[in-house]
Short mmCIF file of C-alpha atoms and ligand atoms in Angstrom, two decimals:
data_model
loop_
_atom_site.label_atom_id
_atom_site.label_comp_id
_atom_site.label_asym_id
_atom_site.label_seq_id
_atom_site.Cartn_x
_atom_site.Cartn_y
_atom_site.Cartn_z
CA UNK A 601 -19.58 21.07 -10.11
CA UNK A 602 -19.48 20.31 -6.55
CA UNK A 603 -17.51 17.38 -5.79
CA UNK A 604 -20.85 15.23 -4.56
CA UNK A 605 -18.72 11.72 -3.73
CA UNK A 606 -14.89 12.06 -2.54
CA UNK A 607 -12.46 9.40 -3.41
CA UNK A 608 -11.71 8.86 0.25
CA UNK A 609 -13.88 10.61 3.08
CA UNK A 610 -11.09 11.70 5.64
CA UNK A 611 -13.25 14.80 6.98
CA UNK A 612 -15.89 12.53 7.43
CA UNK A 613 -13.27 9.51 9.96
CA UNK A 614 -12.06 12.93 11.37
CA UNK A 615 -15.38 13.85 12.85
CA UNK A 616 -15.71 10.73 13.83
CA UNK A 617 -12.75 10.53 15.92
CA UNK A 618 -12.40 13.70 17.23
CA UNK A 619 -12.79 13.64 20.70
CA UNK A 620 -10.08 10.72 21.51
CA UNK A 621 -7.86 12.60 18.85
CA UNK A 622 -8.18 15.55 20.62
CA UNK A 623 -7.20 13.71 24.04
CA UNK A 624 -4.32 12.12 22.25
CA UNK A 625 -2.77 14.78 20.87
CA UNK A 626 -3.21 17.01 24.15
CA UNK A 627 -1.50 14.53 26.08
CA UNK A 628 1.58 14.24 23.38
CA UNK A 629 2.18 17.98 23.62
CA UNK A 630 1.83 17.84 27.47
CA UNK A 631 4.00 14.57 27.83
CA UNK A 632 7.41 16.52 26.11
CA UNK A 633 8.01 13.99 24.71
CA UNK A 634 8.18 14.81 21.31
CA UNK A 635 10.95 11.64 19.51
CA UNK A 636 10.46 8.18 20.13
CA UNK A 637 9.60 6.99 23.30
CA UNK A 638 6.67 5.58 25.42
CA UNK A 639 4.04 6.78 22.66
CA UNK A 640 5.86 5.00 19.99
CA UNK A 641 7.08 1.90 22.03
CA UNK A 642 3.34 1.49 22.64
CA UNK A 643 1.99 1.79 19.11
CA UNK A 644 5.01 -0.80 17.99
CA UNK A 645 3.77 -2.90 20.77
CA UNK A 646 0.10 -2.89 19.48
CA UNK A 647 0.86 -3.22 15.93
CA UNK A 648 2.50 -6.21 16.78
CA UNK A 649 0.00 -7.87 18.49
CA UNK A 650 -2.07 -6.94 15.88
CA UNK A 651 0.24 -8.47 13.03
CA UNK A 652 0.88 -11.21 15.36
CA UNK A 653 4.40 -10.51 14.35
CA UNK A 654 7.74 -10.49 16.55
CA UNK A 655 9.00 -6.81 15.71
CA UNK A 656 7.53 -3.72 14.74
CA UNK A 657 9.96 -0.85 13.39
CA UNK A 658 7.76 2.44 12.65
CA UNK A 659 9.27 4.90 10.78
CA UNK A 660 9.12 7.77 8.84
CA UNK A 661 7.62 6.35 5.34
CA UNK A 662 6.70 3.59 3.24
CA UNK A 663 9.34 4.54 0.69
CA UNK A 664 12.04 4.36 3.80
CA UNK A 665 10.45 1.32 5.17
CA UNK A 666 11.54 -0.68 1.95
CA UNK A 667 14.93 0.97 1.56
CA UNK A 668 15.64 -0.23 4.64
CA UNK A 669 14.41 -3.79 4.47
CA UNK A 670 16.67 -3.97 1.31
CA UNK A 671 19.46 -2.49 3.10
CA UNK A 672 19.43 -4.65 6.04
CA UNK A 673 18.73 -7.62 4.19
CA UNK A 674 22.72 -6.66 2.52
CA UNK A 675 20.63 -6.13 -0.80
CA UNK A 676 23.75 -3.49 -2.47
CA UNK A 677 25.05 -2.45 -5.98
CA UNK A 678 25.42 -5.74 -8.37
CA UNK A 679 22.66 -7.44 -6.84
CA UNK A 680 19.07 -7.78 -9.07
CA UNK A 681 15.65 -6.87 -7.57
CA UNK A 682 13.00 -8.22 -8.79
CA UNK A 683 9.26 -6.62 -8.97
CA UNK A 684 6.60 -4.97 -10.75
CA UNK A 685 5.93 -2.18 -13.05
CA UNK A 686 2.21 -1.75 -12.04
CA UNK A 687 2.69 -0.29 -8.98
CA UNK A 688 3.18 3.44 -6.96
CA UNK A 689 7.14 4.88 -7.90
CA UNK A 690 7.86 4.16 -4.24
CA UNK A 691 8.72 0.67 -5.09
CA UNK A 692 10.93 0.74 -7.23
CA UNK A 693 12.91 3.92 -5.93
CA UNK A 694 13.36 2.05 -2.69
CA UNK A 695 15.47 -0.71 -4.66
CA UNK A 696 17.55 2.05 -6.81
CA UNK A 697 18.36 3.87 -3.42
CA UNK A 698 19.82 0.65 -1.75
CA UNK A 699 21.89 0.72 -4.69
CA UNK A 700 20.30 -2.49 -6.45
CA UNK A 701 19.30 -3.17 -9.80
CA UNK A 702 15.26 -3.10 -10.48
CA UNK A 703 14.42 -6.13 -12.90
CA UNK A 704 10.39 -5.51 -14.18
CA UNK A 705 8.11 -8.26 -14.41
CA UNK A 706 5.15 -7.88 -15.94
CA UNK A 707 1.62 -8.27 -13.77
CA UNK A 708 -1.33 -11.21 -13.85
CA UNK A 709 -3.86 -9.13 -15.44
CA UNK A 710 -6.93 -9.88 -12.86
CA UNK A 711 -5.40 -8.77 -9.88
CA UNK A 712 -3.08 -6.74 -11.14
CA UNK A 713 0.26 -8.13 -9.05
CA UNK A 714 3.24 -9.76 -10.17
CA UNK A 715 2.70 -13.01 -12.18
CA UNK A 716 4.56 -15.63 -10.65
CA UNK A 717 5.50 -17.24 -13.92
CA UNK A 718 6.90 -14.04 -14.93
CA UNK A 719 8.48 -13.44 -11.96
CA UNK A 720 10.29 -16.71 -12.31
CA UNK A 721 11.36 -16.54 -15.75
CA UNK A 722 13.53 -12.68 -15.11
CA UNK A 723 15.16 -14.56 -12.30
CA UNK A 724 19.29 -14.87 -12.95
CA UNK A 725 22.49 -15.65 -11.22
CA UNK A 726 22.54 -11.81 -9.77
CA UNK A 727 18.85 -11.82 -8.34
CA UNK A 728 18.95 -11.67 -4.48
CA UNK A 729 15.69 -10.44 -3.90
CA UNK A 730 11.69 -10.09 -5.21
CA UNK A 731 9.46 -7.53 -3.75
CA UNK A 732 5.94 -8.49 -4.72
CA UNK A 733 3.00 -5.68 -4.49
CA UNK A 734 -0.40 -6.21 -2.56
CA UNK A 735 -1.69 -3.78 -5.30
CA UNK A 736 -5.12 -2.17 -4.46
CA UNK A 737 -5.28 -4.54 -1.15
CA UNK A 738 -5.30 -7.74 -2.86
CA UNK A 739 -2.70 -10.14 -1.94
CA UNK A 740 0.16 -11.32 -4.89
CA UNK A 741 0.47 -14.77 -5.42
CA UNK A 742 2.73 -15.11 -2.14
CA UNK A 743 2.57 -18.99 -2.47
CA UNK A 744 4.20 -19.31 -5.69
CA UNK A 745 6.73 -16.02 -5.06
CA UNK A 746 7.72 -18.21 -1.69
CA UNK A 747 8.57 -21.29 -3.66
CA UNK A 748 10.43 -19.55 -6.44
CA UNK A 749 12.39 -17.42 -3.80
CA UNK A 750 13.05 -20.58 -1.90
CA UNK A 751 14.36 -22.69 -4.50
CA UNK A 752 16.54 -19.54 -5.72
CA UNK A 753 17.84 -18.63 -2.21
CA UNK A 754 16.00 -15.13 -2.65
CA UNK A 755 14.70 -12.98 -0.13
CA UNK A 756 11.36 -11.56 -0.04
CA UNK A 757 10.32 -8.04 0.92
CA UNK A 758 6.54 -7.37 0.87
CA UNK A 759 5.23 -3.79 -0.21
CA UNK A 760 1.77 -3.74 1.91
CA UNK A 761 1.66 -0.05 1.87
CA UNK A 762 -2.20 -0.56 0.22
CA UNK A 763 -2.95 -3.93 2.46
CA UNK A 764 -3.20 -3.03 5.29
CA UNK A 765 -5.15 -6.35 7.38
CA UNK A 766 -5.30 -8.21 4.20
CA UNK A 767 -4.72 -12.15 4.36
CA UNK A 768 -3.67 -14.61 2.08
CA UNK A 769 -4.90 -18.28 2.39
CA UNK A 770 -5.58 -16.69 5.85
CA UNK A 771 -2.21 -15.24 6.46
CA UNK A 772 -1.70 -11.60 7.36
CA UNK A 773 0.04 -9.60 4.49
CA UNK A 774 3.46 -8.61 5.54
CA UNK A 775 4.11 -11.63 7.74
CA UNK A 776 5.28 -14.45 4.66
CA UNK A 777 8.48 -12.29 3.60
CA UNK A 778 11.55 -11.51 5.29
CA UNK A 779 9.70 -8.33 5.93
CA UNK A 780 6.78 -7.10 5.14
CA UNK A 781 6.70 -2.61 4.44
CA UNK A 782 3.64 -0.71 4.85
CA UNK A 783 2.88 2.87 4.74
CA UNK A 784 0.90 5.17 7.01
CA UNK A 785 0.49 7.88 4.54
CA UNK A 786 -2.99 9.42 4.61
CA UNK A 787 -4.74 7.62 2.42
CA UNK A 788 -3.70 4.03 3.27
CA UNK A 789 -5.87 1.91 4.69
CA UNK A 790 -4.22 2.25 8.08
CA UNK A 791 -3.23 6.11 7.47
CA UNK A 792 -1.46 9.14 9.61
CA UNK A 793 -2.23 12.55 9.40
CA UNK A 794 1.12 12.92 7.75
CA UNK A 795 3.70 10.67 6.75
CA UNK A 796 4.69 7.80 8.49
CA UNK A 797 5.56 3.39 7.62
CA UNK A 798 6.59 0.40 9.26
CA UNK A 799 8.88 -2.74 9.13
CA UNK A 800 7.47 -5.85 10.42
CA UNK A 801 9.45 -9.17 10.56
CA UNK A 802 10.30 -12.45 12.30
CA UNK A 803 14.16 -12.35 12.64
CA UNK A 804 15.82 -10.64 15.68
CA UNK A 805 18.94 -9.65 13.73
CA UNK A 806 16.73 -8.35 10.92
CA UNK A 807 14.82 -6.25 13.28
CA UNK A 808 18.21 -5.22 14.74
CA UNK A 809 19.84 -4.14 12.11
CA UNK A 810 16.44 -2.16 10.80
CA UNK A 811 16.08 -0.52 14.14
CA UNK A 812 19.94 0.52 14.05
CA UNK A 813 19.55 2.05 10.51
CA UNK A 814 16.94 3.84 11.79
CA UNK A 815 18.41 5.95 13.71
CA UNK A 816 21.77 7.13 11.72
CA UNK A 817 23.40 3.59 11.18
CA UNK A 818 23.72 3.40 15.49
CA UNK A 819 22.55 1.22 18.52
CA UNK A 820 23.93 3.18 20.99
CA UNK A 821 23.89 7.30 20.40
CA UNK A 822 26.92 8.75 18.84
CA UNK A 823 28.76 5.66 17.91
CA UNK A 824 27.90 4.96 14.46
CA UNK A 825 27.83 1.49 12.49
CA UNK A 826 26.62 1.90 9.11
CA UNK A 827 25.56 5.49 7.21
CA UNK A 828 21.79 4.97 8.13
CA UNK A 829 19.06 7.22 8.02
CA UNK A 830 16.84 9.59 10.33
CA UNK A 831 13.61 7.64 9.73
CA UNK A 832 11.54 7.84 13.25
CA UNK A 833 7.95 7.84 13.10
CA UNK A 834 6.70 11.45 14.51
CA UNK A 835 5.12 10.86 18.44
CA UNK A 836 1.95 13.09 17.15
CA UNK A 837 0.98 10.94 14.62
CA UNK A 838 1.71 7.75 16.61
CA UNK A 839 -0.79 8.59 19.16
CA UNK A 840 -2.61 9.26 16.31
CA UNK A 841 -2.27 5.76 14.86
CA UNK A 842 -3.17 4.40 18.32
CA UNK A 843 -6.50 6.07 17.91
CA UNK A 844 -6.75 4.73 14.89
CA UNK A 845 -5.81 1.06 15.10
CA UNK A 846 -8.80 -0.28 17.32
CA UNK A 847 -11.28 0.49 14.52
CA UNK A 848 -8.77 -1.26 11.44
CA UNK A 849 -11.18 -4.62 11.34
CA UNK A 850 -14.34 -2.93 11.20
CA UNK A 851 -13.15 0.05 8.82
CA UNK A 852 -11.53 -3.22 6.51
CA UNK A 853 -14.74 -4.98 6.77
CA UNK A 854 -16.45 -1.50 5.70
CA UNK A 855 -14.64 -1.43 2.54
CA UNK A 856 -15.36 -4.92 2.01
CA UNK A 857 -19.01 -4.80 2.13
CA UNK A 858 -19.14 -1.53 -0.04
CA UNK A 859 -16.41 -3.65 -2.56
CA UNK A 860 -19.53 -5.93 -2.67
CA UNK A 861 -22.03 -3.93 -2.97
CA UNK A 862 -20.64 -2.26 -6.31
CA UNK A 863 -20.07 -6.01 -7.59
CA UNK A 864 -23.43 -6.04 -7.24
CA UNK A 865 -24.99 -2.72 -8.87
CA UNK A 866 -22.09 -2.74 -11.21
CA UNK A 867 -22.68 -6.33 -12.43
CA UNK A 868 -24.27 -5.67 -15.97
CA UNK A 869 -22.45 -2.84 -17.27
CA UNK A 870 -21.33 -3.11 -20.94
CA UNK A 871 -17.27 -2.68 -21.32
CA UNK A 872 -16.82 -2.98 -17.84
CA UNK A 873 -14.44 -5.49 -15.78
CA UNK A 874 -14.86 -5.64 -12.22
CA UNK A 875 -12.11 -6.51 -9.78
CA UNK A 876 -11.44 -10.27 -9.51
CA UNK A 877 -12.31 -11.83 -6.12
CA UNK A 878 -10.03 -15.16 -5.30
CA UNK A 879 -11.48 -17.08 -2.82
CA UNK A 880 -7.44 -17.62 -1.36
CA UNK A 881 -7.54 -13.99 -0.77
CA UNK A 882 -9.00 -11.29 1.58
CA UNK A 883 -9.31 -8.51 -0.05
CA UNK A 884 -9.02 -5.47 1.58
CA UNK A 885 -10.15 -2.94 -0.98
CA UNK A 886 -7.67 -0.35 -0.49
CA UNK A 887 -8.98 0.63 -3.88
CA UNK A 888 -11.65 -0.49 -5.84
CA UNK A 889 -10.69 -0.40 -9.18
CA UNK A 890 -12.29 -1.02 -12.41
CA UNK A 891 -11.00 -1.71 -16.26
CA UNK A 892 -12.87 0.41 -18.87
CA UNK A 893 -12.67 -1.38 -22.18
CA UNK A 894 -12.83 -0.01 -25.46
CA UNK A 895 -10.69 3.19 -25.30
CA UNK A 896 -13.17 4.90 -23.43
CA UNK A 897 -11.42 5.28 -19.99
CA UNK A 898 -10.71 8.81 -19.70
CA UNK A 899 -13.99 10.03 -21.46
CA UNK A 900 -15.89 8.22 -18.76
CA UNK A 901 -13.65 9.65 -16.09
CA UNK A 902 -14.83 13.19 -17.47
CA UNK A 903 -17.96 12.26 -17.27
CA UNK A 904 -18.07 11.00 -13.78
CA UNK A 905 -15.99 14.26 -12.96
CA UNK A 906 -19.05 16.16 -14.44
CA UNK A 907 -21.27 14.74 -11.86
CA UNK A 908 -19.28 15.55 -9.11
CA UNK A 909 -17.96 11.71 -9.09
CA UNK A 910 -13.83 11.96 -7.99
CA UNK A 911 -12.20 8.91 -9.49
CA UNK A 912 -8.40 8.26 -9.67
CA UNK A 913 -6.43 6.69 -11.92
CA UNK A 914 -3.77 4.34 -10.61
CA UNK A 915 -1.73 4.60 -12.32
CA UNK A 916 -1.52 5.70 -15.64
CA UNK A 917 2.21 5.35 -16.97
CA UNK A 918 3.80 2.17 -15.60
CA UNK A 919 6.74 2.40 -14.38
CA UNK A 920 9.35 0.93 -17.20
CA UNK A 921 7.79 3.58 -19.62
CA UNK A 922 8.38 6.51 -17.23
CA UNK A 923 11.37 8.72 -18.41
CA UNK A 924 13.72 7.68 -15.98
CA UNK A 925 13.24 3.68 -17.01
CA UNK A 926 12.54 4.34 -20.86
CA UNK A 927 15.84 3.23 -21.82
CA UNK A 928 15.81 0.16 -20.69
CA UNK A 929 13.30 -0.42 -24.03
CA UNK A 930 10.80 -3.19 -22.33
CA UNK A 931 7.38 -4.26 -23.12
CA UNK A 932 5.47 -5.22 -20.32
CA UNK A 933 1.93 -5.58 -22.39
CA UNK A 934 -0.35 -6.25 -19.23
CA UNK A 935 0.63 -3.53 -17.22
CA UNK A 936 0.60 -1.34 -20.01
CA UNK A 937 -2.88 -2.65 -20.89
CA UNK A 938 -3.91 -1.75 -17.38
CA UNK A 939 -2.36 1.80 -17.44
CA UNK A 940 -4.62 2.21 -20.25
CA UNK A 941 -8.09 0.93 -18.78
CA UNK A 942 -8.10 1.36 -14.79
CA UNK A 943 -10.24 3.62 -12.93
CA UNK A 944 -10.63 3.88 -9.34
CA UNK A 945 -14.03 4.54 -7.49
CA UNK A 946 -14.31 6.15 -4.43
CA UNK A 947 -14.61 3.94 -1.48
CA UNK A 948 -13.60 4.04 2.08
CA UNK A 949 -15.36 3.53 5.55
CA UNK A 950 -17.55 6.39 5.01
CA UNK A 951 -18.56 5.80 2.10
CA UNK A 952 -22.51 5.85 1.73
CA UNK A 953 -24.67 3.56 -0.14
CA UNK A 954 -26.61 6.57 -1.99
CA UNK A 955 -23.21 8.15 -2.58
CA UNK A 956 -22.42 4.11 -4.09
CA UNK A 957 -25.73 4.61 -6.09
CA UNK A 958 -24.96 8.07 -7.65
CA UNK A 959 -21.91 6.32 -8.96
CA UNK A 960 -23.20 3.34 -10.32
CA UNK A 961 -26.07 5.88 -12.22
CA UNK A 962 -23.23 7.94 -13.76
CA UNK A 963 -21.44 5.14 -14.56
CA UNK A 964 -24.03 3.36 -16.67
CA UNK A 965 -25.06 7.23 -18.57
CA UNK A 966 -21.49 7.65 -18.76
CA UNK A 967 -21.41 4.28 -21.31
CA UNK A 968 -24.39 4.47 -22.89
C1 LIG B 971 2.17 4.60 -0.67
C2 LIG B 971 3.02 3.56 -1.25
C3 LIG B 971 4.39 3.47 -0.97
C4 LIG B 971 5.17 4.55 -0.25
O1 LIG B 971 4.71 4.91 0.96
P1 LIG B 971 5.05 6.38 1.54
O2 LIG B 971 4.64 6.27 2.96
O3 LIG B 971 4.22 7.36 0.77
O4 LIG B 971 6.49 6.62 1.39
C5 LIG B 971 5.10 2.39 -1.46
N1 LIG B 971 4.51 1.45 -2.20
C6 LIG B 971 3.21 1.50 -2.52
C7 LIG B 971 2.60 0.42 -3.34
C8 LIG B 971 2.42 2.56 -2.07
O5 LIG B 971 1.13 2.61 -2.40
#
């Protein structure tokens, strides 16, 4: 069947765009300036002012962003990471390449992110660091992670790859760690066409030393401080960003009010849970994701598929059970509950409400 409602309309913000993408681009490829430079300076410069941040470090990934916020925090072999098992490989990769041990800790079943309590109770004398998840574009528990990183001399390193302009107790995501990592991958909320991240944080020297691993471990070309990485955000898809970036609060707020409309024609359904809404957070529905009880997740999903519904599931091993983190032999019972029951709808900013219809109708067939 014909795939009648996309996870994520890209095409559709494309078209949209096209004209000023067009002009961007052209004037990239005209400019000859093809690494670093005014294009970038100028997107770090609005993101920024956007974040309402100090520095902003683009670079090439999400996944480099947080190796290099560990790294430049001096998070090395011997020291303990702590985060969670419900979340995209990324996360936890990031802490094995700085050479760091990962320490799982299982997630607070409504919103899916770290539990604090757990959190607290895998902390030891060789933690140095947590790196709670903004899962989905919901906000973790930052208050509580704060406290117990402050009263255990830990630092804090915020994965906001999916929350993009999401606030908690009316603070932006990304700004209440030592650093806060986001992604520009495609489908984030803020996304490239191609790969790209970012590094946000208050602390000159931080930003310092993240802008000299950046480029190969040096401040000043050819002499070299540190083994670093090449991690520069490409000038094509920062002009691309730029193009992008103006429309961020509306686009959130899109998600947002399609988020509520499927709380609303979703409301009744029989073995369903919908996403948890805490009035201390802004959601900012990087996915909207739903639990299907009773064994029946991936049946439904087939059935949806059937329809021409795309759904997603994110994600469905968590991480401690994947091969490479079997042996460590844990049970992490929420987040393998959740592995078992999520489902993702489509949403986005150009997402329809008959499109929002169709998959509220399949939905309820699918479980009767
Ligand atoms: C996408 C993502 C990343 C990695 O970002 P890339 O830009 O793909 O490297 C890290 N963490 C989470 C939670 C993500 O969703």
């Amino acid at each position: 069947m014909r795939e009648r409602v996309p996870m994520l309309d890209l095409a559709a913000e494309v078209e949209f765009l096209w004209e000023p993408l067009q002009g961007a681009i052209q004037e990239v490829l005209r400019s000859g300036q093809f690494i670093l430079g005014p294009e970038v300076e100028a997107l770090e410069r609005e993101l920024a002012a956007y974040l309402g941040v100090r520095h902003a470090i683009t670079l090439n990934s999400g996944t480099d962003a947080l190796v290099i916020a560990l790294r430049a925090l001096g998070v090395g072999p011997g020291d303990e990471v702590i985060t969670t098992p419900f979340t995209f490989f990324a996360t936890v990769e990031a802490i094995c390449h700085a050479g760091a041990t990962p320490v799982f800790a299982d997630i607070d079943p409504d919103t899916f992110t770290l539990d604090p309590d757990l959190a607290a109770a895998a902390v030891t004398p060789r933690t140095r660091a947590i790196v709670p998840v903004h899962l989905f574009g919901h906000a973790a528990e930052m208050a509580r992670l704060r406290d117990l990183a402050g009263a255990h001399g830990l630092r804090v390193v915020e994965d906001v790859a999916q929350a993009f302009g999401g606030r908690f107790r009316g603070r932006l995501l990304g700004t209440l760690g030592d650093f806060g990592a986001f992604s520009f991958f495609p489908s984030k909320n803020l996304g490239a066409y191609g790969d790209g991240g970012l590094l946000i944080t208050a602390d000159d020297a931080l930003a310092d030393a993240a802008r000299m691993l950046r480029a190969h471990g040096s401040r000043r070309k050819y002499y070299h401080e540190r083994v670093g990485y090449n991690s520069r955000l490409d000038v094509l898809q920062a002009a691309i960003l730029r193009v992008k970036l103006p429309h961020m609060d509306e686009w959130n707020r899109r998600r947002q009010a399609a988020a509520a409309y499927y709380q609303e024609i979703l409301a009744d359904l029989p073995g369903v849970v919908l996403p948890a809404v805490r009035p201390e957070v802004e959601h900012v529905f990087h996915q909207y994701t739903i639990r299907i009880l009773n064994g029946r997740r991936d049946e439904v999903q087939r059935a949806l598929s059937e329809r021409g519904i795309s759904t997603m599931v994110y994600y469905p091993v968590p991480l401690h059970r994947l091969p490479v983190f079997r042996h460590l032999n844990l049970s992490l019972p929420a987040a393998e509950a959740a592995a078992r029951e999520v489902l993702s709808l489509p949403i986005g900013p150009f997402l329809r409400r008959d499109q929002q219809d169709e998959v509220a109708a399949a939905l309820r067939a699918a479980l009767r």
